[in-house]
PDB file of C-alpha atoms and ligand atoms in Angstrom:
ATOM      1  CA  UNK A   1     -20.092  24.482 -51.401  1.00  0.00           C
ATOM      2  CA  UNK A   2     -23.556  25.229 -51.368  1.00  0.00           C
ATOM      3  CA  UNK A   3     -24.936  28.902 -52.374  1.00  0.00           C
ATOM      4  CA  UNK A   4     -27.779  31.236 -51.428  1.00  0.00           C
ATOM      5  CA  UNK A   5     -29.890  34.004 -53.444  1.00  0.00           C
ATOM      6  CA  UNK A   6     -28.359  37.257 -53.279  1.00  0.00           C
ATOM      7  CA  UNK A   7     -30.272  40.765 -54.567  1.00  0.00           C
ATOM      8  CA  UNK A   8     -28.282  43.445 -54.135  1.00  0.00           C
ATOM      9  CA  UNK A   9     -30.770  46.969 -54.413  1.00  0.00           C
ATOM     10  CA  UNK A  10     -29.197  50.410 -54.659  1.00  0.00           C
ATOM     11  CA  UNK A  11     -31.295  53.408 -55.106  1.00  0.00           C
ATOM     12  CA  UNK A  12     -30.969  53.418 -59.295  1.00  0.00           C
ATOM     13  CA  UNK A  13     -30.892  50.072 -59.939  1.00  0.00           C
ATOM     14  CA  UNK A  14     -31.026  46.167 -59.265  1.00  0.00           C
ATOM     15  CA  UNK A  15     -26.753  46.419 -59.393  1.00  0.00           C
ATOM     16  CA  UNK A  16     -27.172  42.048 -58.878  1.00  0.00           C
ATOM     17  CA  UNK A  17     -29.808  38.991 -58.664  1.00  0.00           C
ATOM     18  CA  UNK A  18     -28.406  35.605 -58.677  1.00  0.00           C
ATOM     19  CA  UNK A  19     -26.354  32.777 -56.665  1.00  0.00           C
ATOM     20  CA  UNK A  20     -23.113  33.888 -54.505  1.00  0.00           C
ATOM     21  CA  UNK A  21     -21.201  31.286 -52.682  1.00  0.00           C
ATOM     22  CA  UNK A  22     -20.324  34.226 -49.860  1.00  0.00           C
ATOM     23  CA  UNK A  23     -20.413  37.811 -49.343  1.00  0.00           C
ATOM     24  CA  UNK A  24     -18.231  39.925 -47.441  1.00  0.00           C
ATOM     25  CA  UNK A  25     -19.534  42.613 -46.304  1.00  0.00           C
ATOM     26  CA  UNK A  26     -18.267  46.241 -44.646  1.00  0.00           C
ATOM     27  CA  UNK A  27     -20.217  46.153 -41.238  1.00  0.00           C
ATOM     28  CA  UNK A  28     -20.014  48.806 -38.264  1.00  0.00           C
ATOM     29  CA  UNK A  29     -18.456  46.500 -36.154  1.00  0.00           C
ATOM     30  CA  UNK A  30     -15.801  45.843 -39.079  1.00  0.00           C
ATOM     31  CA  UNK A  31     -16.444  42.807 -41.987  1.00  0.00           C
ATOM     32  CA  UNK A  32     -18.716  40.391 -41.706  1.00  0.00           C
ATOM     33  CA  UNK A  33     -18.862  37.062 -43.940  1.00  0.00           C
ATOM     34  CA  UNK A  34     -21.900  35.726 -45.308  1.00  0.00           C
ATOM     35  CA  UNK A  35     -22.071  32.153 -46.152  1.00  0.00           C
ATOM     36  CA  UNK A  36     -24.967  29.993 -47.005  1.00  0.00           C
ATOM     37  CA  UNK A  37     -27.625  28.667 -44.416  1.00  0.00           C
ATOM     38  CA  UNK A  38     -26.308  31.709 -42.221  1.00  0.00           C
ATOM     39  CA  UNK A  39     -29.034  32.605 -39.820  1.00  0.00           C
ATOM     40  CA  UNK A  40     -31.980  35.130 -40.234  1.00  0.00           C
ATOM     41  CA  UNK A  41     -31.057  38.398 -39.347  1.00  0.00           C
ATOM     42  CA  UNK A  42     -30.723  41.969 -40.685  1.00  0.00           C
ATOM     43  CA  UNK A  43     -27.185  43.926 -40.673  1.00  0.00           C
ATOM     44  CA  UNK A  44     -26.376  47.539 -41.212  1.00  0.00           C
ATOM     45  CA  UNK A  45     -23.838  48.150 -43.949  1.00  0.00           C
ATOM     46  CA  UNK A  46     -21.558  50.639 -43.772  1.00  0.00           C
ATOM     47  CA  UNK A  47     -19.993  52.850 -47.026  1.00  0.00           C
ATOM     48  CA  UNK A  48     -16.826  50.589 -47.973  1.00  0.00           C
ATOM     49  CA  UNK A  49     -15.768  47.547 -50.001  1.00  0.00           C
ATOM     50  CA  UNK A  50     -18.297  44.492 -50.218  1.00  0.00           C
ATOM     51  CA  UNK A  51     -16.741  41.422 -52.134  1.00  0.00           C
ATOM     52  CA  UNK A  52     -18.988  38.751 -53.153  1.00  0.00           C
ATOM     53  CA  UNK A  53     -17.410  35.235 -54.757  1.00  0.00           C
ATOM     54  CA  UNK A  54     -20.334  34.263 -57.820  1.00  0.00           C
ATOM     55  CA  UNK A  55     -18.901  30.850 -58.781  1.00  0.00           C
ATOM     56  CA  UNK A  56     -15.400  29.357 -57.064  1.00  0.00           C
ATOM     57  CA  UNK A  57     -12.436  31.806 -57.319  1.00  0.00           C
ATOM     58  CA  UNK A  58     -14.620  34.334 -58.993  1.00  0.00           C
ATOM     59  CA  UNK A  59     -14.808  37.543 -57.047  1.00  0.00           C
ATOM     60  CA  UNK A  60     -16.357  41.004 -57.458  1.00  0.00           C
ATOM     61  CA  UNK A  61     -15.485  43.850 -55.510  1.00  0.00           C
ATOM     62  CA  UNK A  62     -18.352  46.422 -54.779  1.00  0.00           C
ATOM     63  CA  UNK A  63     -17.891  50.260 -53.515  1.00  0.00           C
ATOM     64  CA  UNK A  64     -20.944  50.206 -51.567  1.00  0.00           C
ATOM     65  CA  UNK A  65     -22.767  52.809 -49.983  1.00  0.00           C
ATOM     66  CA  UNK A  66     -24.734  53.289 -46.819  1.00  0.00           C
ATOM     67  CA  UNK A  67     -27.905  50.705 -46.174  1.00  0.00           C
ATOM     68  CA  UNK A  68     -29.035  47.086 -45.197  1.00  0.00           C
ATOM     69  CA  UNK A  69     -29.117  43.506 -45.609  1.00  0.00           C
ATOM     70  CA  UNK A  70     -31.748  41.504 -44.086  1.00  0.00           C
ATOM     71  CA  UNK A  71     -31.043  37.443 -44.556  1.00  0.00           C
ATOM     72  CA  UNK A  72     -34.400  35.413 -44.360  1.00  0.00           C
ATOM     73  CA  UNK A  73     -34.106  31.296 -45.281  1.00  0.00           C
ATOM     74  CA  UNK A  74     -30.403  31.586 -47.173  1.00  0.00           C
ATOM     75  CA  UNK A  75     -32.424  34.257 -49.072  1.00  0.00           C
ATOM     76  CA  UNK A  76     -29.604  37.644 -49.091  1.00  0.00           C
ATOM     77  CA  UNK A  77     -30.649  41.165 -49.725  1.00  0.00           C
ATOM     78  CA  UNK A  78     -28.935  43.879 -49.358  1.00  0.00           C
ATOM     79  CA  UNK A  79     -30.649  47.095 -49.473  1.00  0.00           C
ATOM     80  CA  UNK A  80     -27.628  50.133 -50.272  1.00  0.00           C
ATOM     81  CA  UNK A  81     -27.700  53.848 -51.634  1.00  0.00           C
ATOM     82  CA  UNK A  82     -24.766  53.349 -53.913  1.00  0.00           C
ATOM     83  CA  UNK A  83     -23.100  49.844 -55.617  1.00  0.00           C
ATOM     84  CA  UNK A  84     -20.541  50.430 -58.333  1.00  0.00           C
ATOM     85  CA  UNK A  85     -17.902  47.527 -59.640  1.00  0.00           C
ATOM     86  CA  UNK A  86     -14.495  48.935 -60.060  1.00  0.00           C
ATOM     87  CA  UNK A  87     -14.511  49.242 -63.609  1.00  0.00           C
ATOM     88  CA  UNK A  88     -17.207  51.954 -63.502  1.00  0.00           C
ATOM     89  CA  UNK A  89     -15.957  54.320 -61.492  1.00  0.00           C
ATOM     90  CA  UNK A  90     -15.134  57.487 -62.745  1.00  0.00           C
ATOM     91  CA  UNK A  91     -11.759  58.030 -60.930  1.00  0.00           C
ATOM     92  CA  UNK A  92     -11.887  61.751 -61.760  1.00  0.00           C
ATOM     93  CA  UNK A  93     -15.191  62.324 -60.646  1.00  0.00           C
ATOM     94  CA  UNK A  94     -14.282  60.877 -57.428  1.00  0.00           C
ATOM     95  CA  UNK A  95     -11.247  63.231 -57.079  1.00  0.00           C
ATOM     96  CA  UNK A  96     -12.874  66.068 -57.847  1.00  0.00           C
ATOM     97  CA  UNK A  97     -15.675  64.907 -54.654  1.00  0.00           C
ATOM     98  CA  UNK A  98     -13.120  63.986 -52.208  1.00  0.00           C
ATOM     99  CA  UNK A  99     -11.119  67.501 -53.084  1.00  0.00           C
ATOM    100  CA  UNK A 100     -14.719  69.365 -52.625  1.00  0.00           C
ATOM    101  CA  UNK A 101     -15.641  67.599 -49.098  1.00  0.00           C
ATOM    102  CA  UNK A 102     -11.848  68.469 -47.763  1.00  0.00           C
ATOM    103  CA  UNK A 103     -12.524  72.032 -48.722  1.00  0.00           C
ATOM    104  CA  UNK A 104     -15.549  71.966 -47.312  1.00  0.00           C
ATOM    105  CA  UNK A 105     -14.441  69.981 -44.209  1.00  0.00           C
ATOM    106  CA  UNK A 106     -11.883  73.031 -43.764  1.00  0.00           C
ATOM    107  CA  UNK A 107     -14.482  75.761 -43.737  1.00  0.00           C
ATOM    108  CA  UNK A 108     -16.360  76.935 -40.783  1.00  0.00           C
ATOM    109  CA  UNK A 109     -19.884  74.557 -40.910  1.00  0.00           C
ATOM    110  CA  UNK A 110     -22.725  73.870 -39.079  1.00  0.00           C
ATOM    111  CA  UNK A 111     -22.331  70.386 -37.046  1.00  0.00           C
ATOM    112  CA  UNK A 112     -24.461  68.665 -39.986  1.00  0.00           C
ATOM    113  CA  UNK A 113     -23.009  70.174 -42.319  1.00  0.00           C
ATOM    114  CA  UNK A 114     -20.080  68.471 -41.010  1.00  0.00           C
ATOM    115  CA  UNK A 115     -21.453  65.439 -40.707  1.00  0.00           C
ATOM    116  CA  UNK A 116     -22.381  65.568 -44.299  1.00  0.00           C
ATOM    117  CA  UNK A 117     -19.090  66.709 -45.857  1.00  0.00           C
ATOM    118  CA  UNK A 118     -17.486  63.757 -43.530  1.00  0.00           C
ATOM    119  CA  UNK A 119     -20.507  61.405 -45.079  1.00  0.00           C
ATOM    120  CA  UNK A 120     -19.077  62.420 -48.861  1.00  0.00           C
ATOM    121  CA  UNK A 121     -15.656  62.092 -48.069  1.00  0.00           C
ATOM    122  CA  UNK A 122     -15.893  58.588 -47.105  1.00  0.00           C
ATOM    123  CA  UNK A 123     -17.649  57.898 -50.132  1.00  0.00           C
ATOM    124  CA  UNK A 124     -15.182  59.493 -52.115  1.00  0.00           C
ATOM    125  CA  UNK A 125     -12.387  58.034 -50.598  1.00  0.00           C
ATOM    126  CA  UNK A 126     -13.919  54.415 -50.817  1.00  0.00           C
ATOM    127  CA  UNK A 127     -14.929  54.800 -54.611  1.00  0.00           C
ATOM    128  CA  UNK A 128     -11.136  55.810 -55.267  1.00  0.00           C
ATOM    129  CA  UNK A 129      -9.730  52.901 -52.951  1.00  0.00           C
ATOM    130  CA  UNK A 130     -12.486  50.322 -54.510  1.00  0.00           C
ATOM    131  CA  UNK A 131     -11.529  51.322 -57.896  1.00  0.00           C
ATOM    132  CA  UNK A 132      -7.838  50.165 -57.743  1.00  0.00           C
ATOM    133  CA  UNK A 133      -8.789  46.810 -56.629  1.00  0.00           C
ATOM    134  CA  UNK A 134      -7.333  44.051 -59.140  1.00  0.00           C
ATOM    135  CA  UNK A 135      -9.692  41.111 -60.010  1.00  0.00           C
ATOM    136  CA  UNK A 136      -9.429  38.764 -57.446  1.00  0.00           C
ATOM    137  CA  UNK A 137      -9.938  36.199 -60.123  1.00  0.00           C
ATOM    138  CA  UNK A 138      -6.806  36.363 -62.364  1.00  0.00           C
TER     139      UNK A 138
HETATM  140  P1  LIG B 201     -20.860  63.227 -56.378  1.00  0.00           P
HETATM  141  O1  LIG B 201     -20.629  64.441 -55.488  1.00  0.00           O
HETATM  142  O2  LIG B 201     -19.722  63.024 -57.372  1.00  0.00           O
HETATM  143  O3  LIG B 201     -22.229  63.160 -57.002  1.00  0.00           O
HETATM  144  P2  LIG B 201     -21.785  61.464 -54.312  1.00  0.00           P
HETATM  145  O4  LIG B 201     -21.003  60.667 -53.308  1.00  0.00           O
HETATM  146  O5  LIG B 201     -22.581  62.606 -53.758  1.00  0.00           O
HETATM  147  O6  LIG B 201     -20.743  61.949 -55.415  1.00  0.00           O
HETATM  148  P3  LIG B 201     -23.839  59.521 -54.558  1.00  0.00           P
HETATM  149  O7  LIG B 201     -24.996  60.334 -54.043  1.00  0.00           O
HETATM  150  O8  LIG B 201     -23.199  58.562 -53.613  1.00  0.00           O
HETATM  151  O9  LIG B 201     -22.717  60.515 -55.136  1.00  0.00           O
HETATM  152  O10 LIG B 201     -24.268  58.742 -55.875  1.00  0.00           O
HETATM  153  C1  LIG B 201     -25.143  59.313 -56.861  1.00  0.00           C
HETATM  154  C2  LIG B 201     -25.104  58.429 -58.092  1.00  0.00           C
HETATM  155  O11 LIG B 201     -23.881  58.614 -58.792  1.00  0.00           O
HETATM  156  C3  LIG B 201     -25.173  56.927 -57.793  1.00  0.00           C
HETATM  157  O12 LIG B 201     -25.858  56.276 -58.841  1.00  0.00           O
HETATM  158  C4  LIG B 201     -23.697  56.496 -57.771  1.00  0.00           C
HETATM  159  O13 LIG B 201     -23.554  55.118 -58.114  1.00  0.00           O
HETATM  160  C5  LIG B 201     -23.114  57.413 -58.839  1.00  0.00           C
HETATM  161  N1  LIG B 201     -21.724  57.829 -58.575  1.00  0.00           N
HETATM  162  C6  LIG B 201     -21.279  58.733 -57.668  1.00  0.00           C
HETATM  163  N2  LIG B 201     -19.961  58.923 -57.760  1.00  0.00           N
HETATM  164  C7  LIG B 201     -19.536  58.100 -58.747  1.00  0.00           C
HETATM  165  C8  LIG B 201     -18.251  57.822 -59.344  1.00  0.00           C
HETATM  166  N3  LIG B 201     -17.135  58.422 -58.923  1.00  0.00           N
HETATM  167  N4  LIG B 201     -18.198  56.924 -60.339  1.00  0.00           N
HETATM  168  C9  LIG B 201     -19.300  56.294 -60.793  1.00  0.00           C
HETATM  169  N5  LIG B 201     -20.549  56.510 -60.288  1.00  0.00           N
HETATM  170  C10 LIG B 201     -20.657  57.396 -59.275  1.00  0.00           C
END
């Protein structure tokens, strides 16, 4: 199978640069898959799970959060907030978010404040789901 470049940008760091064989990505319109020679184009990204194969068999899940991936001549970037592997999220920290956006979501807020505390629960909730993924590789 052939492969494409793949940078994946979140607001702290450069999380990956390097070959993938195929990307799956959390779309609005539900997952999309990414496979080499795919045609130029640029895709929202919703917060969720992202799961990228590096070599055959080996896949990486990634929480991701909200952003972008523009494909240009099998040449992938994707353009996200947030991108954690499984193994570093902190599990408690997460908790302790999604407990603060339900307590928030149950007090009386402004309609973006709302739309905020929805925003962090989602995160929350994905970083938690995300971070009991096995290894797709064993
Ligand atoms: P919190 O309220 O706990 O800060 P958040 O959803 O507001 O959560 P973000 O703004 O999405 O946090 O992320 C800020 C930075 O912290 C990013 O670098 C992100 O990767 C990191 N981060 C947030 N939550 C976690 C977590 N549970 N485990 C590991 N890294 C996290």
């Amino acid at each position: 199978m052939d492969t494409f470049g793949l940078k994946i940008i979140a607001s702290d760091r450069v999380f990956y640069e390097g070959r993938c064989r195929q990307i799956i990505i959390p779309a609005p319109d539900g997952e999309k898959g990414i496979l080499p020679n795919h045609e130029n184009m640029v895709i929202a990204v919703n917060v969720g799970d992202a799961r990228m194969e590096v070599e055959k068999g080996k896949w990486v899940d990634i929480a991701v959060g909200a952003g972008f991936m523009e494909i240009v001549n099998n040449r992938v970037t994707m353009l996200v907030d947030t991108a954690e592997r499984p193994e570093e999220i902190d599990i408690r920290r997460a908790e302790e978010a999604k407990e603060r956006a339900e307590e928030q979501l149950r007090q009386k807020q402004s309609i973006q404040e709302y739309y905020h505390s929805q925003a962090s629960l989602a995160r929350a909730m994905n970083r938690l789901k995300v971070s009991k993924e096995k290894p797709w590789n064993l």
